[in-house]
Coordinates of C-alpha atoms in Angstrom, one line a residue:
X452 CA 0.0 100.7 153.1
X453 CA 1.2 97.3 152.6
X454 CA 5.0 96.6 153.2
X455 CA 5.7 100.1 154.5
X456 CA 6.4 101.3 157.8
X457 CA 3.6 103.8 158.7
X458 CA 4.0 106.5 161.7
X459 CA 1.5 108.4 163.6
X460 CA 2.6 112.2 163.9
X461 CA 0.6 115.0 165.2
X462 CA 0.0 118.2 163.2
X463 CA -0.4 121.9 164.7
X464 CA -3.3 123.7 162.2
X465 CA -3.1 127.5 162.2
X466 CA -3.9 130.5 160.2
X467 CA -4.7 134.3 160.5
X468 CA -5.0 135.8 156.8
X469 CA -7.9 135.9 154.1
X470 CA -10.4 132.8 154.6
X471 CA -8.8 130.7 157.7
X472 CA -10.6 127.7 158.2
X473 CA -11.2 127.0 153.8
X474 CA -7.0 127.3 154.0
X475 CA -6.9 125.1 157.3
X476 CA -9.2 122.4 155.1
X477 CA -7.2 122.6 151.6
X478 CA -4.1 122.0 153.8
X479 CA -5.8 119.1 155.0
X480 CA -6.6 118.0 151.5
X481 CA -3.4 118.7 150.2
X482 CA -1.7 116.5 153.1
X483 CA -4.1 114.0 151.6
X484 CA -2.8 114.2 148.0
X485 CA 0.7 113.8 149.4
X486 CA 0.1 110.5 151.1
X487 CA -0.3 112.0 154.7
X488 CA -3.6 110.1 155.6
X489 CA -5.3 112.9 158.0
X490 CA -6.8 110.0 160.5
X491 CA -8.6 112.4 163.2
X492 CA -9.2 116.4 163.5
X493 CA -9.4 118.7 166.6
X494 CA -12.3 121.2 166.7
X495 CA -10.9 124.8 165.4
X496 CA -10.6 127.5 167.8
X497 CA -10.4 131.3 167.2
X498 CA -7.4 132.3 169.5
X499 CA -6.0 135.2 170.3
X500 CA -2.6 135.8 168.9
X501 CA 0.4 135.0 170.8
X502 CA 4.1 136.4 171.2
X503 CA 3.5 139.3 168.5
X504 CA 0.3 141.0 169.9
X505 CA -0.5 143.6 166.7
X506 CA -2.2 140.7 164.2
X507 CA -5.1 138.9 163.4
X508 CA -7.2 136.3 165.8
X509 CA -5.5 132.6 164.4
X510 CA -7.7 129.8 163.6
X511 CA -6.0 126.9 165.7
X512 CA -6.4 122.9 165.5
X513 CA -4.6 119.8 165.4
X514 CA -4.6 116.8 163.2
X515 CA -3.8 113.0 163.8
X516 CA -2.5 111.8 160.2
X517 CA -0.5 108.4 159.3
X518 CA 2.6 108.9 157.1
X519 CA 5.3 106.5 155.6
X520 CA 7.4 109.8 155.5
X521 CA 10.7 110.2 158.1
X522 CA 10.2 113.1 160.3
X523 CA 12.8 115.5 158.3
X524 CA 10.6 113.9 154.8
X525 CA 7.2 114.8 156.4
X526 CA 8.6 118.3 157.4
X527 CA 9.7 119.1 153.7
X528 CA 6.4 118.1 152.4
X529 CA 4.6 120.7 155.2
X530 CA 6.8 123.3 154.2
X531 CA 6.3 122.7 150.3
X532 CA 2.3 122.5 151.1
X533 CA 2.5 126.0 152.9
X534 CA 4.5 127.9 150.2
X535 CA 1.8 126.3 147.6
X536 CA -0.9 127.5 149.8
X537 CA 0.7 131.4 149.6
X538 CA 2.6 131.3 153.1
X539 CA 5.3 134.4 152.9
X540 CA 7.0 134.1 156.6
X541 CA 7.6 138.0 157.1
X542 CA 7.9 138.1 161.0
X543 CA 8.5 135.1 163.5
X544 CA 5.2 133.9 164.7
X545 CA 3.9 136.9 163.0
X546 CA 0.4 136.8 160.7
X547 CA 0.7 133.6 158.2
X548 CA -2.0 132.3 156.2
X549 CA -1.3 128.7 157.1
X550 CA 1.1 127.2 159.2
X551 CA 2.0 123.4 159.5
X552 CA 4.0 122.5 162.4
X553 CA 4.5 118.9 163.8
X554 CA 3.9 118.3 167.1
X555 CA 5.0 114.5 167.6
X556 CA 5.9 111.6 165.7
X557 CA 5.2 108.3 167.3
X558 CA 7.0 108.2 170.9
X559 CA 10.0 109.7 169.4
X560 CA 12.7 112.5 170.9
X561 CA 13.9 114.5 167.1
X562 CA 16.6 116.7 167.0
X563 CA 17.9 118.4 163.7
X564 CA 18.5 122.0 163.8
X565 CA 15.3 122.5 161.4
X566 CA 13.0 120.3 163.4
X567 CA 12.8 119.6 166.9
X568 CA 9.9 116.7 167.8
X569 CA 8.2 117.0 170.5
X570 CA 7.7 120.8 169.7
X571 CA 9.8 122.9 171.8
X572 CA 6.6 125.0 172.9
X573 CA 3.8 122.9 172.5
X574 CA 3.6 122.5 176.5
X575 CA 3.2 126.4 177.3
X576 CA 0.7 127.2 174.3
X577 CA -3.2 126.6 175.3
X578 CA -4.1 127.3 171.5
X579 CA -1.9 123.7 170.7
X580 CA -2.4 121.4 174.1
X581 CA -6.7 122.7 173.6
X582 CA -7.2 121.0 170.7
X583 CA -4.3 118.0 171.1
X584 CA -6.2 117.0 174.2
X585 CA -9.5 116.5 171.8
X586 CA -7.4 114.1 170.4
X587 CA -5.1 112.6 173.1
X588 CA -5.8 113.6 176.3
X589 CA -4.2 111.4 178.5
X590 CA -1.0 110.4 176.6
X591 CA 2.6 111.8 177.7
X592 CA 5.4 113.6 176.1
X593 CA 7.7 111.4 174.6
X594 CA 10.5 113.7 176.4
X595 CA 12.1 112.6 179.6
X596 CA 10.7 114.3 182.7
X597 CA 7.7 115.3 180.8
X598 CA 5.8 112.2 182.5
X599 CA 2.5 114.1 183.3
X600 CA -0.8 113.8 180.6
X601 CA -1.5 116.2 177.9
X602 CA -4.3 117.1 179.7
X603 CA -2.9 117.6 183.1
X604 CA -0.2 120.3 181.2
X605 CA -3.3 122.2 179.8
X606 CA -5.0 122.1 183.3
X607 CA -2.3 123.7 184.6
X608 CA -2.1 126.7 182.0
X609 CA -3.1 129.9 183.3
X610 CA -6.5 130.6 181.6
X611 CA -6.4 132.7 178.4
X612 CA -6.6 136.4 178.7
X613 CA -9.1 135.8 175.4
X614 CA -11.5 132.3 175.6
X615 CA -10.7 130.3 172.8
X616 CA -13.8 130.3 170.8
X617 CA -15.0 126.8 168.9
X618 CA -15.8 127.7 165.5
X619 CA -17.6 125.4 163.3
X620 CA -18.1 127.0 159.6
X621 CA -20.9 126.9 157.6
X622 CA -20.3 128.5 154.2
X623 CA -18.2 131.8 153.5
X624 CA -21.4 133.6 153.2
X625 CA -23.2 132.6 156.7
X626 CA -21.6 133.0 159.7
X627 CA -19.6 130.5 161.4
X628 CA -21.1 129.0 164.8
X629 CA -19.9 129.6 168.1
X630 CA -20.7 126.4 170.8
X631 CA -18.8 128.2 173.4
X632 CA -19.5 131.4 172.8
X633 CA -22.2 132.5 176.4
X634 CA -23.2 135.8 174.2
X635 CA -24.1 133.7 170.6
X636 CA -27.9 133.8 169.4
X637 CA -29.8 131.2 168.9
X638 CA -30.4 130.4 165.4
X639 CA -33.8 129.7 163.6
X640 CA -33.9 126.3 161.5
X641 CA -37.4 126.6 159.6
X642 CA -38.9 123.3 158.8
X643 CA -39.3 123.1 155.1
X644 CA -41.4 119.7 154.0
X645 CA -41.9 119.1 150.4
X646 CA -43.7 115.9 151.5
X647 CA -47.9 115.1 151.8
X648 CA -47.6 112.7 154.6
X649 CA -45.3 114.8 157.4
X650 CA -46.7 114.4 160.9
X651 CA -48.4 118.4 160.9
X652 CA -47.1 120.3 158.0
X653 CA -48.0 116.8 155.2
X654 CA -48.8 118.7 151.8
X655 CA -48.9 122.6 152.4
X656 CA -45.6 122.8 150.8
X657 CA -45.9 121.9 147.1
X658 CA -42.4 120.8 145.6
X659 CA -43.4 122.1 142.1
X660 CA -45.2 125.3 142.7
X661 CA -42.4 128.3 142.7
X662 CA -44.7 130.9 143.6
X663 CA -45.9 129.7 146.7
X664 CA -42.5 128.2 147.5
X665 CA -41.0 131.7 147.0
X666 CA -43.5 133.3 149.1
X667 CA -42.9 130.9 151.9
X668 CA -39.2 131.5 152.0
X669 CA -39.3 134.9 152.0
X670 CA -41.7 134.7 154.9
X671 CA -39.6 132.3 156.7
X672 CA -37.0 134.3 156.2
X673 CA -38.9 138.0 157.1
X674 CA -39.8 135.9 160.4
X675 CA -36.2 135.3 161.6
X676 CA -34.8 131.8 159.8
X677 CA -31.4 131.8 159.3
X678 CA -31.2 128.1 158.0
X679 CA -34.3 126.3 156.1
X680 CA -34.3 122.7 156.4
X681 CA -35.7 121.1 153.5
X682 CA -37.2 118.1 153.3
X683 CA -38.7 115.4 150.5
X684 CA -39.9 112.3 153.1
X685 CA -41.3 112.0 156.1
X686 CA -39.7 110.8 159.0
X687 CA -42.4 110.5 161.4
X688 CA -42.9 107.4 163.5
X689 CA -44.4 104.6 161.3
X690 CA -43.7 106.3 158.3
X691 CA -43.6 104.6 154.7
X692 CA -40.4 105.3 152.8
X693 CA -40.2 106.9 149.4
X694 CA -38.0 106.0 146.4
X695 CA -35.0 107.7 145.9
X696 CA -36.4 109.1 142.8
X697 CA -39.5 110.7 144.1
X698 CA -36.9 112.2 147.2
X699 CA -34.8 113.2 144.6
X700 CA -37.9 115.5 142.7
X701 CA -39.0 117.0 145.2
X702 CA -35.9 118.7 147.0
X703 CA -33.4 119.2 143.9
X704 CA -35.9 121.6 142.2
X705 CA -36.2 123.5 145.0
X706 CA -33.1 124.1 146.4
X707 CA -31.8 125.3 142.9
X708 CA -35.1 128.2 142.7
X709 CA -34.0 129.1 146.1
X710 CA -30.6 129.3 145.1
X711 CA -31.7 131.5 141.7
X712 CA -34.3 132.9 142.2
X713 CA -34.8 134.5 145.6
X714 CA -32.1 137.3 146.4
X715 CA -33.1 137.5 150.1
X716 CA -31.5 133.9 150.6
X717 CA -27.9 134.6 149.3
X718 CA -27.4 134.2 153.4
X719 CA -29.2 132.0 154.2
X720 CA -28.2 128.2 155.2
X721 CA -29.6 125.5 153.1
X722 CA -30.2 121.9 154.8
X723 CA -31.1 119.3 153.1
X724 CA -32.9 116.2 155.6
X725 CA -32.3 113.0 154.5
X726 CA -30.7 109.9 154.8
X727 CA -29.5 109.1 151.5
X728 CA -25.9 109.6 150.4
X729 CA -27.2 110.2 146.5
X730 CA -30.0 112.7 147.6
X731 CA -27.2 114.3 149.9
X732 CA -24.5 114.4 147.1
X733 CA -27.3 116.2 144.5
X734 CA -28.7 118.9 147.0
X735 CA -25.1 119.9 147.5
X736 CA -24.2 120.3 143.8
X737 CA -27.6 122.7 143.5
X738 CA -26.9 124.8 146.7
X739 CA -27.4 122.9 149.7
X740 CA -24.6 124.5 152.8
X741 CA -25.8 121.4 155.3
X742 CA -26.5 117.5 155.0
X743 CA -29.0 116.7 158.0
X744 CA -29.4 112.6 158.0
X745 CA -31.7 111.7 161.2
X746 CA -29.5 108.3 160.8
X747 CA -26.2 109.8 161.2
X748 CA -25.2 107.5 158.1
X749 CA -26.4 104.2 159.8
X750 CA -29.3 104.2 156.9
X751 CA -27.0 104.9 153.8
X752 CA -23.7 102.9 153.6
X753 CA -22.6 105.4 151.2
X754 CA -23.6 108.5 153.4
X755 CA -20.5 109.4 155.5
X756 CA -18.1 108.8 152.1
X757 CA -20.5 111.6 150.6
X758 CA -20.6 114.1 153.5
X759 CA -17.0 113.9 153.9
X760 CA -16.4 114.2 150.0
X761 CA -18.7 117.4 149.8
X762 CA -16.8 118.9 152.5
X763 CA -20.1 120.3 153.6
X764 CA -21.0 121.0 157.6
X765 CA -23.1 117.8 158.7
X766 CA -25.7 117.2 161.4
X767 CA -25.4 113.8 163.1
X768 CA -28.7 112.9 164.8
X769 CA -29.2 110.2 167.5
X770 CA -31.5 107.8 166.3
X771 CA -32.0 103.7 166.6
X772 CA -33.7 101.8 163.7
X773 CA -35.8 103.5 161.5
X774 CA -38.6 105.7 161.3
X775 CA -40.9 102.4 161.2
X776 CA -39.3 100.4 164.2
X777 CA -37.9 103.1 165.8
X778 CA -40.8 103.4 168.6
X779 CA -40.0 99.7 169.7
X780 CA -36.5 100.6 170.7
X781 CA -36.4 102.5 173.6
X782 CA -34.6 100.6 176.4
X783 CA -31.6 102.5 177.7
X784 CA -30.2 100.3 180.9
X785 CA -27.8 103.2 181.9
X786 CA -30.1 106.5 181.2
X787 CA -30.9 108.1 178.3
X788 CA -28.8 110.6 178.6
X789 CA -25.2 108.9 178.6
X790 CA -27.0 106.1 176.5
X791 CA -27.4 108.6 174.2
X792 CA -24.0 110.3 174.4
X793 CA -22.2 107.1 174.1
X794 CA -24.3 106.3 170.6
X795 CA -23.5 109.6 169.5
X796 CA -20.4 109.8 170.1
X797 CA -19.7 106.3 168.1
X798 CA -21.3 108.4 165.0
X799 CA -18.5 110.9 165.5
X800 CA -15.7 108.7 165.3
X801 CA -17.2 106.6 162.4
X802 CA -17.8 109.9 160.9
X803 CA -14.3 111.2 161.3
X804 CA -13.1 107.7 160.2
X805 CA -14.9 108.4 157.2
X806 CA -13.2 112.2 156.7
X807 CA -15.5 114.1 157.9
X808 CA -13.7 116.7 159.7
X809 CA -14.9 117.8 163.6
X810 CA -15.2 121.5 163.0
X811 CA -17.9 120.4 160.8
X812 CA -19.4 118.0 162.7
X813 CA -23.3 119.7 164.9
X814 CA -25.1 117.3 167.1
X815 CA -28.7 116.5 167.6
X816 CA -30.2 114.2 170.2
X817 CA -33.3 113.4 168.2
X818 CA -35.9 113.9 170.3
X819 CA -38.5 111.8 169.8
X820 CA -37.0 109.4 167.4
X821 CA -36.6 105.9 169.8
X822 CA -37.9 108.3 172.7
X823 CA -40.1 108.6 175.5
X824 CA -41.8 111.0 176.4
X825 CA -39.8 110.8 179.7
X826 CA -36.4 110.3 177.6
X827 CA -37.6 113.6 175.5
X828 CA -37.6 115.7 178.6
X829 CA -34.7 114.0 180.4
X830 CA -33.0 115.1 177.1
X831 CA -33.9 118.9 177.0
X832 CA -33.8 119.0 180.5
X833 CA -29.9 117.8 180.9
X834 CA -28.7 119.1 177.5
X835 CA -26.2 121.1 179.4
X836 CA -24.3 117.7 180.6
X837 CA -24.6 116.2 177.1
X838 CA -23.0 119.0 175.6
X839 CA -20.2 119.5 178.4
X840 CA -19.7 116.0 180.3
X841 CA -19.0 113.4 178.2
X842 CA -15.4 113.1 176.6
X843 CA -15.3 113.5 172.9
X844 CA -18.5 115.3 172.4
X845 CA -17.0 118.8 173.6
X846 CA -17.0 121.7 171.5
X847 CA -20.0 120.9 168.6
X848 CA -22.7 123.0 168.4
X849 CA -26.1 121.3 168.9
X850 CA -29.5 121.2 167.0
X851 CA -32.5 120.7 168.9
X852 CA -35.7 119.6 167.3
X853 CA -39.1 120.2 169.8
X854 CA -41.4 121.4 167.2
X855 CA -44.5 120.1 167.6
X856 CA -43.6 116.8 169.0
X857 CA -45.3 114.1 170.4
X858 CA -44.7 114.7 173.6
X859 CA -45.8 118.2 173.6
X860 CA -49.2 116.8 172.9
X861 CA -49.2 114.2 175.6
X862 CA -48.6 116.8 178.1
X863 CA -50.9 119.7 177.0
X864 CA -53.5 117.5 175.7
X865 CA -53.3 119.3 172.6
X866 CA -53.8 116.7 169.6
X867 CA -53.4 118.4 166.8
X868 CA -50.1 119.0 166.2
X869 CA -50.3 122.4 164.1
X870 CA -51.5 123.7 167.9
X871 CA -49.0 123.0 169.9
X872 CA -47.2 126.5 169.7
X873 CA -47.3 127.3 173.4
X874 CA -45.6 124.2 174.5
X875 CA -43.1 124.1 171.8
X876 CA -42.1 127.7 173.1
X877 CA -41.6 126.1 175.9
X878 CA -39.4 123.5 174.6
X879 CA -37.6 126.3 172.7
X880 CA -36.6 128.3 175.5
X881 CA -35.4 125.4 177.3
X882 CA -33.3 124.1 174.6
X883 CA -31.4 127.8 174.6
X884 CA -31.2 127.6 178.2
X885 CA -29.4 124.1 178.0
X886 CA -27.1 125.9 175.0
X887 CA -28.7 124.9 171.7
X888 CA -27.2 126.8 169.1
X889 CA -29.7 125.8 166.6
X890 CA -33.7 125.1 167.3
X891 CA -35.5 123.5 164.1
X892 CA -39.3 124.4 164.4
X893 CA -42.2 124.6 162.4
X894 CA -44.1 128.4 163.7
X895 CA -40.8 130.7 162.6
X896 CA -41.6 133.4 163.7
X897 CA -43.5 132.5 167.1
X898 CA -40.1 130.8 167.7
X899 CA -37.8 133.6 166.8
X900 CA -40.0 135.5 169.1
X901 CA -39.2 132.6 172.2
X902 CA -35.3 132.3 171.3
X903 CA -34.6 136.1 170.9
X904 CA -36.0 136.8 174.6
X905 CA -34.4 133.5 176.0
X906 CA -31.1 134.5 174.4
X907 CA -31.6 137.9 176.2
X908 CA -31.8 136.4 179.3
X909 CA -29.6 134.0 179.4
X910 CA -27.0 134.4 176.4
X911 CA -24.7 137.1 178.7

């Protein structure tokens, strides 16, 4: 904004009625419309009401956004946004199907007997300093004698009566995701390639025959998928690349029949693998719920401008390169593990610089891609770390991706990929132990088979 004076304020996200988190995002959008720049988002967490017991479970976050507004401005424009949005204020801190209330404003002390900045309560409530501290963990309240870190303030909260539960949302009709959740079940990604050159599945999937394709969904589907994953080019190691035209006719087609023509998927996720923004943009307009780029929108200048237009639920996989160079670059001086998190987590902020909001943000370490076999089992083996240890990459879900690989092979000896069931079992159940909440394999049903007895044992 040139020539204005622009302020950094912090905004409390909560709702309890009708569809939470689709209100929590056209609140977002419509702070966008007004000229509050939403800069950074908080995961969402289902919370537990507070104060008056008898209501709904909130949806909770925070937002960082960049106004020219004065605090008194910015708090007319929240007010007028929540009484657009439907907001009838019945009861005090009773049910509300979006409420907007601002946290801070710079480093300043506000008093007006509307507005009161910081927030009087902020410091006592768990379902505000949870997700603030995504965002700003070790600043300080602005007030004096408040000198002690946002984080330190929630560490010293008595813990919840009911966990706050991460929710990342998928679409209205498929359940939203749970990363924190010890009792959620793993879900079923089936691998569907449309392409005649993928690594052990290359040309059994024909992009133009609808029969077979609809027989092949409904199986994956009768064998336990919850998402299918489709795909129109390889992205195996030394793999050529295909136009954007030829991407383009195999995958559009197909989503659209599946979206049409087989009943039995109206709840099931779409993904739709690939790399390019345009291919991304299209498979959304004809039914695609996910955008799965192994790049994480290094590939695709246009890519994280299209995911966070779409609004759609994105995975971000770790990758270096491309699928042609990709073997040659794996040096990681300080482990693969926070060598990995660190890269990650750089996709995350350039993602959420871009708009892409965190609750719909899911992880994937790419195993294999610019990977050893060492750095492939270093990876499944200290998944719970990644997902727990490193600031800023709490709270996603995560994806893991052993089908079949590589290093499966090396180890069993087995070369054919299509063989390597056993050992991706394997893989399988170790990625639920370490707290995947979503396993992308080729043998459905074997797999189901391998997640629903891992999630027995360990998902209590």
């Amino acid at each position: 904004m040139d020539g204005v004076t622009t302020h950094r304020a912090f905004i409390a996200l909560g709702s309890n009625v009708g569809e939470r988190i689709e209100m929590i995002e056209q609140a977002c959008l419509e702070m966008e419309r007004a000229s509050i720049k939403v800069k950074r988002t908080s995961s969402l967490f289902e919370t537990a009401p507070m104060y008056v017991l008898d209501q709904d479970p909130f949806m909770n976050g925070v937002c960082e956004v960049e106004t020219s507004l004065s605090p008194m401005e910015l708090l007319n424009t929240l007010q007028s946004i929540e009484k657009e949005l439907g907001r009838k204020k019945l009861i005090d801190k009773g049910p509300r199907s979006i409420d907007l209330d601002i946290l801070l404003y710079d480093q300043e002390v506000f008093e007006h007997e509307r507005l009161s900045i910081p927030h009087k309560l902020m410091l006592e409530r768990d379902f505000v300093l949870r997700p603030l501290c995504q965002l700003i963990p070790h600043e300080r309240s602005p007030l004096q004698g408040k000198n002690l870190t946002y984080l330190s303030y929630l560490n010293s909260l008595p813990p919840p009566e009911s966990k706050p539960i991460a929710t990342t949302h998928i679409s209205p009709s498929f359940p939203p995701l749970h990363s924190n959740d010890p009792k959620r079940s793993t879900h079923i990604m089936a691998i569907l390639n449309l392409t005649p050159d993928s690594f052990s599945d290359g040309g059994v999937h024909s992009p133009n025959d609808y029969t077979a394709l609809t027989t092949t969904v409904r199986r994956f589907i009768d064998s336990g998928a919850t998402i299918i994953d489709i795909g129109g080019e390889s992205t195996r190691p030394g793999s050529a690349p295909v136009t954007e035209a030829e991407e383009l006719a195999r995958v559009i087609p197909a989503i659209r029949h599946i979206r049409t023509a087989i009943p039995e998927a109206d709840h099931i996720a779409i993904s739709i693998d690939t790399y390019r923004a345009r291919v991304a943009e299209e498979a959304c307009a004809a039914g695609a719920d996910i955008i799965n780029d192994v790049s994480a929108g290094l590939l695709d200048p246009d890519m994280l401008a299209v995911m966070a237009r779409t609004g759609k639920t994105v995975i971000l996989m770790h990758m270096r390169g491309n699928p042609s160079n990709m073997t040659k670059l794996t040096e990681y001086p300080d482990g693969v593990v926070p060598g990995v998190a660190a890269e990650l987590l750089e996709r995350v902020r350039a993602a959420e610089a871009a708009g892409v909001r965190r609750w719909r943000i899911i992880l994937d370490p790419g195993l294999g891609f610019a990977k050893s076999q060492p750095h492939d089992l270093a990876l499944l083996r200290d998944l719970p770390a990644l997902r727990t240890e490193y600031p800023g990459l709490d709270y996603f879900p995560w994806l893991m991706g052993p089908s079949r690989k590589r290093f499966i092979g090396r180890i069993t000896g087995v070369d054919k990929a299509s063989d390597r069931v056993f050992g991706t079992a394997a893989a399988v159940t170790a990625s639920v132990v370490g707290g995947a909440d979503i396993v992308r394999v080729h043998d459905v049903h074997e797999m189901w088979q391998a997640a629903r007895v891992a999630d027995a044992i360990y998902r209590v």
